[in-house]
Coordinates of C-alpha atoms in Angstrom, one line a residue:
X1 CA -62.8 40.1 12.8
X2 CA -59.8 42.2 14.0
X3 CA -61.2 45.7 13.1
X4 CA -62.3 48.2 15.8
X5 CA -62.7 52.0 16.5
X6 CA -59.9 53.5 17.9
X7 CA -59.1 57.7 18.1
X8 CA -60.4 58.5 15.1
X9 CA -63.8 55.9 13.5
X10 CA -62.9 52.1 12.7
X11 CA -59.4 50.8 12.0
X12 CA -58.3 47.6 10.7
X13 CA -56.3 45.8 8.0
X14 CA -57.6 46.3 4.5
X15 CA -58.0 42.5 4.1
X16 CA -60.3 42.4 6.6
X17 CA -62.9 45.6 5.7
X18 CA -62.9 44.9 2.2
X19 CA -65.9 42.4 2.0
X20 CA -68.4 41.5 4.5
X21 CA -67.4 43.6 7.1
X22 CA -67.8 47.3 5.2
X23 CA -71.6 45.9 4.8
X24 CA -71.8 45.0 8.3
X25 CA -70.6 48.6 9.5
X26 CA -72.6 50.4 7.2
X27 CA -76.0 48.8 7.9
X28 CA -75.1 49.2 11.6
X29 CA -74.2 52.6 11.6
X30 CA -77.9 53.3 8.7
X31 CA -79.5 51.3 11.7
X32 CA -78.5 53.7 14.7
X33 CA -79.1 56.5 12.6
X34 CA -82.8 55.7 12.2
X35 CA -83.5 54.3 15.5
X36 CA -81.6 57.4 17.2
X37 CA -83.8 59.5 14.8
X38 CA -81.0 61.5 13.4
X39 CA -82.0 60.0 10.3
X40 CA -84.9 58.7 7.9
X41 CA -86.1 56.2 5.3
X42 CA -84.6 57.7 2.0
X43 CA -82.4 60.7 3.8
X44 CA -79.0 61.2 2.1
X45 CA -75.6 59.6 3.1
X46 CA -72.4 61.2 1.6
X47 CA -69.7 59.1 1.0
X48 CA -65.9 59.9 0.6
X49 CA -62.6 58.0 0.2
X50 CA -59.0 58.1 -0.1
X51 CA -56.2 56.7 -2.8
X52 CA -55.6 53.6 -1.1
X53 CA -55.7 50.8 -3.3
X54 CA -58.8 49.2 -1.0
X55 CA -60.9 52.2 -0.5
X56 CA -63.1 52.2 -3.7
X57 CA -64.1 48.6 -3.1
X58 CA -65.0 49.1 0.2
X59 CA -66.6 52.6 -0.9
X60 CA -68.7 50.8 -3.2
X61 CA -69.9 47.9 -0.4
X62 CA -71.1 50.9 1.8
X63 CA -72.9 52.5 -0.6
X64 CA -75.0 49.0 -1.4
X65 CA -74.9 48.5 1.9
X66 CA -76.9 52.0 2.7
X67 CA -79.0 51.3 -0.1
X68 CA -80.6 48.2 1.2
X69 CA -80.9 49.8 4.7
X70 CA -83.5 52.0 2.5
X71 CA -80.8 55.7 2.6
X72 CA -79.3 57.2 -0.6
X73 CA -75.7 57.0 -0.8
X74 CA -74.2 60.5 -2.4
X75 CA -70.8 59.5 -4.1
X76 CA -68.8 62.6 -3.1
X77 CA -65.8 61.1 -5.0
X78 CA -62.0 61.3 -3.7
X79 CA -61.9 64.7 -1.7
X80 CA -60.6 65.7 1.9
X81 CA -62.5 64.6 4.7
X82 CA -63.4 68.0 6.0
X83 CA -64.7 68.8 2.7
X84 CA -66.8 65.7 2.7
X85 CA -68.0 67.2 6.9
X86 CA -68.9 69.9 5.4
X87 CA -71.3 69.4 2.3
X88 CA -72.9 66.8 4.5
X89 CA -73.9 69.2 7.2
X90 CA -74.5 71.5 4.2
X91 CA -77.0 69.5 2.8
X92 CA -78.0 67.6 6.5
X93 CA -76.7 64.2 5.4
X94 CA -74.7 61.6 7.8
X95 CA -71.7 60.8 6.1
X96 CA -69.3 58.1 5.6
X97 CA -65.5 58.3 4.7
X98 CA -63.5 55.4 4.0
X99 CA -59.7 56.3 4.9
X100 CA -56.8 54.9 6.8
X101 CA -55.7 58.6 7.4
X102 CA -51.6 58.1 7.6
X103 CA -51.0 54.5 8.3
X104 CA -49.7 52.5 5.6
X105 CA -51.9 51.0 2.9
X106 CA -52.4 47.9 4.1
X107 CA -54.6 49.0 6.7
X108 CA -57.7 50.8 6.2
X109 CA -60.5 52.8 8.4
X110 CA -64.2 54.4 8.3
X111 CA -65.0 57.1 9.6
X112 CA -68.6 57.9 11.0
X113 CA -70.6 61.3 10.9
X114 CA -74.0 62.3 12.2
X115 CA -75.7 65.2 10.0
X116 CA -74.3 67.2 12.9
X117 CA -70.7 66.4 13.0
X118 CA -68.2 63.3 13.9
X119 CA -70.1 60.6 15.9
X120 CA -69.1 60.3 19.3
X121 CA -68.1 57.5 21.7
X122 CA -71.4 56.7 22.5
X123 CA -72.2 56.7 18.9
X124 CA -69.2 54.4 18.2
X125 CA -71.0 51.6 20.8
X126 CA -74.5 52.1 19.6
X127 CA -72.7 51.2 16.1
X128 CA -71.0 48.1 17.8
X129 CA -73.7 47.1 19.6
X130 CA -76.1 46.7 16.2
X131 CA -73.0 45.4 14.1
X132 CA -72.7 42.2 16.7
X133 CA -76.8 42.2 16.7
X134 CA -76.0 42.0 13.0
X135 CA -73.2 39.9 12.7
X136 CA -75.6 36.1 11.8
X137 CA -77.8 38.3 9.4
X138 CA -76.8 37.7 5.8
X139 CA -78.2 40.2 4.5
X140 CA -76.8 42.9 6.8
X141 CA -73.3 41.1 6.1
X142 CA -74.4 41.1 2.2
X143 CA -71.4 42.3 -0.3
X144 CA -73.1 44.4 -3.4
X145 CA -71.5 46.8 -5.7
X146 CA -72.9 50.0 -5.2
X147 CA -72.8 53.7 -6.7
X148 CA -74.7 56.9 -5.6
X149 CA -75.4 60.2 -6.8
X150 CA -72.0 62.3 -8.4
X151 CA -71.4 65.2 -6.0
X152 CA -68.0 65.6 -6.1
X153 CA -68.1 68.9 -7.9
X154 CA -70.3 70.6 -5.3
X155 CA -68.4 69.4 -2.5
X156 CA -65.2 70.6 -4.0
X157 CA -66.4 73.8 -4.9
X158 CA -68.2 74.2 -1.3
X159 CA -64.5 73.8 0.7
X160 CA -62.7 75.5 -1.8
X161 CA -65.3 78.7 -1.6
X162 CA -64.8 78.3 2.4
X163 CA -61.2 78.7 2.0
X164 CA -61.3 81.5 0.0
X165 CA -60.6 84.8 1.6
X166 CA -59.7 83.4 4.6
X167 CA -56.9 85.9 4.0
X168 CA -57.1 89.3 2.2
X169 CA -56.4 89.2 -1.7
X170 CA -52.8 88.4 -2.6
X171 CA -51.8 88.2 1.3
X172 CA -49.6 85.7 -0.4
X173 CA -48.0 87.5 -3.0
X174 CA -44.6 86.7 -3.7
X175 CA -44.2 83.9 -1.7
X176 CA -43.0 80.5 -3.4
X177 CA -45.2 77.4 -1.7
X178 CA -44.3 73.8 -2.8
X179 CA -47.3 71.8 -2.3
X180 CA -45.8 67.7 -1.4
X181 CA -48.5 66.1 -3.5
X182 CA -48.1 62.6 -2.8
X183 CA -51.0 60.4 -2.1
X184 CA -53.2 63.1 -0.5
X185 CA -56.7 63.5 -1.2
X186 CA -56.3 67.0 -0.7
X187 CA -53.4 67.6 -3.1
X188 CA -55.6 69.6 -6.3
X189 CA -57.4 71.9 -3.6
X190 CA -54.1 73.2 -2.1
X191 CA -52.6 73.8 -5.5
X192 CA -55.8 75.8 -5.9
X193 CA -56.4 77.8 -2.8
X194 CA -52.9 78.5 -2.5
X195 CA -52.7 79.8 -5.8
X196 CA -55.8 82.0 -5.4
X197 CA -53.9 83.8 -2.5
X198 CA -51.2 85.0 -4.6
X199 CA -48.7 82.7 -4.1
X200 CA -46.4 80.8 -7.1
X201 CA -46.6 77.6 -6.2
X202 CA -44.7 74.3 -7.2
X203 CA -46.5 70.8 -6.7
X204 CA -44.1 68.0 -6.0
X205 CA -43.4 64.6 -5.1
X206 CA -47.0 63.6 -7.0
X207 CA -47.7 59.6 -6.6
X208 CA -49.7 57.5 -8.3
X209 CA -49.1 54.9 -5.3
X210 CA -50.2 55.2 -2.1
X211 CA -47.9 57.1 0.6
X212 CA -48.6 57.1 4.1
X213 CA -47.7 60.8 5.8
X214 CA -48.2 61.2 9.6
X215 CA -47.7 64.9 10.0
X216 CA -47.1 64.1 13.7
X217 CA -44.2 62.1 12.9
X218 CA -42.3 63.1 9.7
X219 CA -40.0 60.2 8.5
X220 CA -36.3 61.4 8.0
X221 CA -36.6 60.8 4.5
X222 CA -39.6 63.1 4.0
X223 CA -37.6 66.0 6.0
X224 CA -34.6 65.1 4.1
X225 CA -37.0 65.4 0.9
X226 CA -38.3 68.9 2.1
X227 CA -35.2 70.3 2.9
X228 CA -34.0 69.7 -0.6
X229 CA -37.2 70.8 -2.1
X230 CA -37.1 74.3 -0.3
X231 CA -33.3 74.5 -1.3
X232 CA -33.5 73.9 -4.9
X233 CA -36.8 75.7 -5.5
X234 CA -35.8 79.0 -2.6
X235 CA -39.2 78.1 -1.0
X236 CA -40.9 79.8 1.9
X237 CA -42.4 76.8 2.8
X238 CA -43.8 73.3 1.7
X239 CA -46.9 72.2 2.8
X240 CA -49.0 68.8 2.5
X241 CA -51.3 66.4 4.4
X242 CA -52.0 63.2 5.4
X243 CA -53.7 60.7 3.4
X244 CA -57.6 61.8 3.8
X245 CA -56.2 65.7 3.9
X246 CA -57.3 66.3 7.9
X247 CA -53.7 66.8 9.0
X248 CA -51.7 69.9 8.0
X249 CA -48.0 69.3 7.3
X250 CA -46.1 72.8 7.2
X251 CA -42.4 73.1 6.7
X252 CA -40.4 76.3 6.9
X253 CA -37.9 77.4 4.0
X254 CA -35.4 75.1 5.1
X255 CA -37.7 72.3 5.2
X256 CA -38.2 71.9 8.8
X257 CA -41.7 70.7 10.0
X258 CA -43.7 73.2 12.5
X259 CA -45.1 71.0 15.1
X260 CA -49.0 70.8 14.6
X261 CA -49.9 72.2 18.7
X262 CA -47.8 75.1 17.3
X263 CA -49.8 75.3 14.2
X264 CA -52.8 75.2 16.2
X265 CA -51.7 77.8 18.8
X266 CA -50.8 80.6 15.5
X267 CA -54.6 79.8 14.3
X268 CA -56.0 80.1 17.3
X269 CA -54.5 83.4 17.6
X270 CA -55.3 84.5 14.0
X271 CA -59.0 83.3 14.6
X272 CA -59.2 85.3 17.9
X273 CA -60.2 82.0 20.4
X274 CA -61.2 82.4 23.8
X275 CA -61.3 78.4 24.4
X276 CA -59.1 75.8 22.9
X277 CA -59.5 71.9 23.7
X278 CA -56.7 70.0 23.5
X279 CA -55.2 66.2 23.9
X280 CA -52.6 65.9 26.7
X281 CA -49.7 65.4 24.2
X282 CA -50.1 69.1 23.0
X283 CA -47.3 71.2 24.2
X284 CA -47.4 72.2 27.6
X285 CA -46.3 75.9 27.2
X286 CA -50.0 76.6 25.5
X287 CA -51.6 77.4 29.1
X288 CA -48.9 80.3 29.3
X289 CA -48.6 81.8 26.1
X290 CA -52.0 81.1 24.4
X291 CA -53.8 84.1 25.9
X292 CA -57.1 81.6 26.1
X293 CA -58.7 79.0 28.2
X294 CA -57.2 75.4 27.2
X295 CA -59.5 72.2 27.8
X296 CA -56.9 69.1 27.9
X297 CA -58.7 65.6 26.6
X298 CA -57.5 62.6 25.9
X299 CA -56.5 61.9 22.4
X300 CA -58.8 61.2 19.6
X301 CA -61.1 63.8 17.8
X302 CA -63.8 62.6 20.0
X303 CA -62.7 64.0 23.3
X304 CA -61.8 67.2 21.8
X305 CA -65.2 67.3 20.4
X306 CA -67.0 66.1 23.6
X307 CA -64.7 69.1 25.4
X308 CA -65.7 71.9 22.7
X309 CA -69.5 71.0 23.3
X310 CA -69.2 71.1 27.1
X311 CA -67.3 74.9 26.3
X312 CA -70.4 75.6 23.7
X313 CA -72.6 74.6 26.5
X314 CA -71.6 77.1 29.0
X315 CA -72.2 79.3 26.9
X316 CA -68.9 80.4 25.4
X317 CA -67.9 82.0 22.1
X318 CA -64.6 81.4 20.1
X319 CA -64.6 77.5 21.0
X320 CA -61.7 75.8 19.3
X321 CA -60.1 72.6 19.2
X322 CA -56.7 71.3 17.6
X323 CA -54.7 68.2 18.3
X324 CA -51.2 67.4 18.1
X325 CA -51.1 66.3 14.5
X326 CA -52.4 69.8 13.5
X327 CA -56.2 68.9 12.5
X328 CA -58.2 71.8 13.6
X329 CA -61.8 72.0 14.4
X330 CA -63.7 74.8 15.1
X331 CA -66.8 74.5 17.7
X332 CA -68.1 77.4 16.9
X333 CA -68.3 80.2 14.0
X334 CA -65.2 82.6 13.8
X335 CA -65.5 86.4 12.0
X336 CA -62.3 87.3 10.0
X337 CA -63.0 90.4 8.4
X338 CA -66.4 90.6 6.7
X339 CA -66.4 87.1 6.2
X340 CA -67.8 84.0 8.6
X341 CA -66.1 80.9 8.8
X342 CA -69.1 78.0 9.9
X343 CA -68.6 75.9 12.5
X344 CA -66.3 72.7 11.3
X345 CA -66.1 70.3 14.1
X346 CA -63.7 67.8 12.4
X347 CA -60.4 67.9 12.0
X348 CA -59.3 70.3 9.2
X349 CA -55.7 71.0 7.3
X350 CA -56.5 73.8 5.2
X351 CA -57.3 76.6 7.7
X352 CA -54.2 75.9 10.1
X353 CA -52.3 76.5 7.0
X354 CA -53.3 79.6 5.8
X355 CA -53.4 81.2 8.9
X356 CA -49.8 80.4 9.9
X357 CA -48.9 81.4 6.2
X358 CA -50.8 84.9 6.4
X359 CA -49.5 85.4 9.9
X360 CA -46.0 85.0 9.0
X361 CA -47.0 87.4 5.8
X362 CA -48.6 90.2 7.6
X363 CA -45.3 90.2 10.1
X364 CA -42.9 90.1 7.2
X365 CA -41.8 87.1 9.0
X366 CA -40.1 83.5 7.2
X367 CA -41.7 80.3 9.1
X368 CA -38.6 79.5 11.0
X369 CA -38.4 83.6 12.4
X370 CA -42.2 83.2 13.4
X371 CA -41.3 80.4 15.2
X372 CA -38.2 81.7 17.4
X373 CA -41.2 84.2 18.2
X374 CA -42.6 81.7 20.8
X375 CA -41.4 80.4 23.7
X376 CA -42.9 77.1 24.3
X377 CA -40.6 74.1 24.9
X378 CA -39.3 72.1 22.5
X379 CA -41.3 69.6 21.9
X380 CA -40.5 66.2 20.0
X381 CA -42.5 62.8 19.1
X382 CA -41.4 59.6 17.4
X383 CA -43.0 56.3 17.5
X384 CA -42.1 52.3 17.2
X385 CA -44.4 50.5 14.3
X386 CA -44.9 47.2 14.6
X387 CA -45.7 47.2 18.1
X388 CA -48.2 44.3 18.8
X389 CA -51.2 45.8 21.6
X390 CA -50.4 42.9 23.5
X391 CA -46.7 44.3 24.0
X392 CA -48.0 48.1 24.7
X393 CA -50.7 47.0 26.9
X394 CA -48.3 44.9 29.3
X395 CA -46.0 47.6 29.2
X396 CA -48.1 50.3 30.7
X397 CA -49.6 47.9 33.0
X398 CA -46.3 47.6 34.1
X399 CA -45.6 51.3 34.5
X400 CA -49.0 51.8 36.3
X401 CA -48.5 49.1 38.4
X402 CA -46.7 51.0 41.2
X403 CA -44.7 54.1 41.5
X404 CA -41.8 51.9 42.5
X405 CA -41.8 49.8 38.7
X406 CA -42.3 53.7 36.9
X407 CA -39.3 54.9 38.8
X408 CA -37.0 52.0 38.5
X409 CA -38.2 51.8 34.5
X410 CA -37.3 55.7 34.4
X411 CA -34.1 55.5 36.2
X412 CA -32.0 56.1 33.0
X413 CA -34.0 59.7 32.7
X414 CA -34.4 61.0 35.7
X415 CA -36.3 61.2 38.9
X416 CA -40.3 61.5 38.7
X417 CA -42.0 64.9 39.6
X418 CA -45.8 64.4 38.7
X419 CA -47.6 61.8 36.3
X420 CA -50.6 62.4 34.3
X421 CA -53.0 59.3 33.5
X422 CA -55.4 61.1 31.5
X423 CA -54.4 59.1 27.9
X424 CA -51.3 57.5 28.4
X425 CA -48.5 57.7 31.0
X426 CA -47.1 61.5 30.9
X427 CA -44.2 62.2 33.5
X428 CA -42.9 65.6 34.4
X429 CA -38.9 64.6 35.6
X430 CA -37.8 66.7 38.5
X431 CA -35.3 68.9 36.2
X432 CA -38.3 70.4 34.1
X433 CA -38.4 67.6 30.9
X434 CA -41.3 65.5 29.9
X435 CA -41.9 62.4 28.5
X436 CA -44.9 60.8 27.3
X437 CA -45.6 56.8 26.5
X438 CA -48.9 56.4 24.7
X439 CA -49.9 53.2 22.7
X440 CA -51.7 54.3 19.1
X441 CA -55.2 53.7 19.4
X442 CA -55.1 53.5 15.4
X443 CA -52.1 50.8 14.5
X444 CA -49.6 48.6 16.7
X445 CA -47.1 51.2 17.2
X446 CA -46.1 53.0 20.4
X447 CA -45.2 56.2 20.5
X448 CA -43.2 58.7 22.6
X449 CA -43.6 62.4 23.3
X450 CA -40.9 64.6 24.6
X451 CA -40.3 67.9 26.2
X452 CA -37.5 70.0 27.1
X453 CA -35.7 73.4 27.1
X454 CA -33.8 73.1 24.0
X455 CA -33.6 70.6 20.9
X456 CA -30.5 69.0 22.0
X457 CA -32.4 67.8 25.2
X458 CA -35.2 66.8 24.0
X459 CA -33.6 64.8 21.2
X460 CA -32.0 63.2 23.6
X461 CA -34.9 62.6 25.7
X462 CA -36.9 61.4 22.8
X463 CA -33.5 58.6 22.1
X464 CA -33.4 57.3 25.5
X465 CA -37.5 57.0 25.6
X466 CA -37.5 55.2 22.1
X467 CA -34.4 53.1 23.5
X468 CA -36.7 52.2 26.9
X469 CA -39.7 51.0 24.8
X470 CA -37.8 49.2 22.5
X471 CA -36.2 46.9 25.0
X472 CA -39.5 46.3 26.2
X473 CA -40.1 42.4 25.9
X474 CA -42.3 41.0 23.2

């Protein structure tokens, strides 16, 4: 069994969670619910997926699989993740949501929540713990098809009210939005929000198969694909998602993707924050020009949960959390206006979006001018797919080895400065650039994060790091 958890619930090839294993995981996770309490005999369990081609199947196993464990699976249909978060807490159900996020479809993953949010690491080894406990029991390992209760309706309808005057009526008016359908599970809901705001908007690129998007990384065909969009259509902007619609994708009028920590920096702004939790890889510059207290965690929803509770804890108010990608949770309730926006703590696309949207709007700003507003540094990321764990993991214990084997690897940069080992190997050169080499805790791909002064630099930068990990022996 090669499936695991990584940053973000349980990842594996779809091969291998279709079948036995989906019944496994299910009955282990109903299990740690009930003995942790968070749960009882006949309490609700909402279950989501995504378009992949393997995620109804699967779907279907889990929801047997609760069954038998004596919980009531609530078949919230195809809808964004955050959507399915937040009718569960809603309605204080766990939940369950089957979704590879933005690796390609032949890998698939499950993500885990407690009626109270995302499970945590410790939740993610209680789960492991009963699913090896489990692993001899037939009946825990059983493969049914299963169906639940219909609540896709009220789930839609609950996200889509949330998102609704998030900015003042027709704040969008006039503008032109294309909405880059593709695979998303989120695709309808931004047609309809969007629209709701006043804006004309243009759906595109719709797919009946299944496209993976990583919003962190945006293929050169999908900019290529934007550009032309906004050109031919005079857009203000495109927007999109990832595959389960956590993950924001925003493109200015000529097509060009805003970086998600900047994303998450304009919402945290619009929202007022006082504390912000953040992964490592998020642009440096937020500590200066954020105006709030920034929380650096490893990467993975997790740690920027665990770092928003310790914030909530101490007792303090506007707690937020963004990564990277964009996916913005909020620790704790924000005001806008008359209206309260609830606590989300799991990633979210949709209200990243319309804030950087009705920022831009209320400035009488385009997305690329809002941008040349800030003066972070220009940060880039790529990564290498098909890059076995067993080459990533020899590589950084390589680099970690000794200062002597980072230098001599890093020659071809620069001279170190300082190195950060909180997730990953992140060096600060001695002329002021950053790179960053972090294996993906979700696929076998390495991936590289890069700061400097100006694009040129950092594209640079981001070449030669890409070059380094690619002569890398196998």
């Amino acid at each position: 069994m090669s499936v695991k958890f990584g940053t973000s619930g349980l990842r594996g090839l779809s091969t291998d969670l279709v079948g036995s294993v989906s019944a496994l995981y299910a009955t282990a996770f109903a299990r740690h619910m009930l003995a942790s309490g968070r749960l009882q005999s006949g309490s609700p369990v909402v279950i989501g997926r995504d378009f992949r081609p393997s995620s109804p199947e699967i779907a279907s196993t889990i929801m047997a699989a609760l069954k038998r464990a004596g919980l009531e699976p609530i078949d919230c249909g195809t809808i964004p993740t955050p959507a399915l978060a937040l009718y569960g807490a809603s309605i204080g159900a766990a939940g369950i949501m089957v979704t590879g996020s933005h690796i390609p479809a032949d890998r698939n993953g499950i993500k885990f929540y407690r009626p109270d949010g995302e499970v945590n690491k410790a939740d993610e080894e209680a789960i492991t713990h009963f699913a090896a406990e489990l692993a001899a029991d037939p009946e825990a390992n059983r493969v049914e098809t299963g169906v639940g209760q219909d609540h896709e309706a009220e789930a839609t309808k609950l996200f889509v009210d949330r998102n609704l005057g998030i900015l003042p009526p027709d704040a969008l008016k006039g503008k032109k939005i294309g909405i880059y359908q593709h695979s998303s599970v989120a695709r309808d809901m931004l047609v309809t929000i969007f629209e709701e705001h006043g804006a004309t908007v243009f759906p595109l690129g719709r797919s009946d198969q299944f496209i993976p998007v990583d919003t962190e990384a945006v293929s050169p065909d999908t900019v290529t694909q934007l550009a032309r969009w906004t050109d031919e259509l005079a857009l203000d902007a495109v927007l999109s998602t990832d595959g389960d619609g956590d993950r924001p994708l925003v493109a200015d009028e000529h097509g060009v993707p805003l970086r998600g920590d900047l994303l998450g920096l304009i919402t945290a702004r619009f929202l007022g924050a006082s504390v912000v939790a953040t992964p490592v890889t998020s642009n440096s510059g937020l500590e200066k020009d954020g105006g709030f207290d920034v929380r650096r965690t490893r990467v993975g929803s997790p740690f920027v949960i665990a770092a928003m509770e310790e914030a909530l804890a101490a007792a303090k108010a506007g707690v937020l959390g963004f990564e990277a990608n964009g996916g913005l949770m909020l620790g704790s309730d924000f005001s806008i206006g008359d209206k309260v926006i609830k606590a989300l703590p799991t990633r979210d696309s949709f209200l990243p979006a319309l804030a950087v949207l009705g920022t831009a709007a209320e400035r009488g700003l385009s997305l690329s001018a809002l941008v040349e507003d800030f003066s972070l540094p220009v940060a880039l990321s790529d990564r290498l797919e098909n890059y076995a764990s067993e080459r990533s993991a020899s590589l950084m214990a390589h680099l970690r080895g000794s200062e002597e084997q980072l230098e001599a690897f890093l020659a071809p940069l620069g001279a170190v400065q300082t190195v950060s080992d909180i997730d990953g190997l992140r060096v600060t050169l001695t002329d002021g650039r950053v790179i960053h080499f972090r294996p993906s805790g979700n696929a076998p791909e390495m991936r590289c994060y890069v700061e400097a002064s100006d694009k040129e630099s950092a594209a640079s930068l981001l070449s030669q790091g890409l070059s380094l990990l690619a002569g890398w022996p196998a």
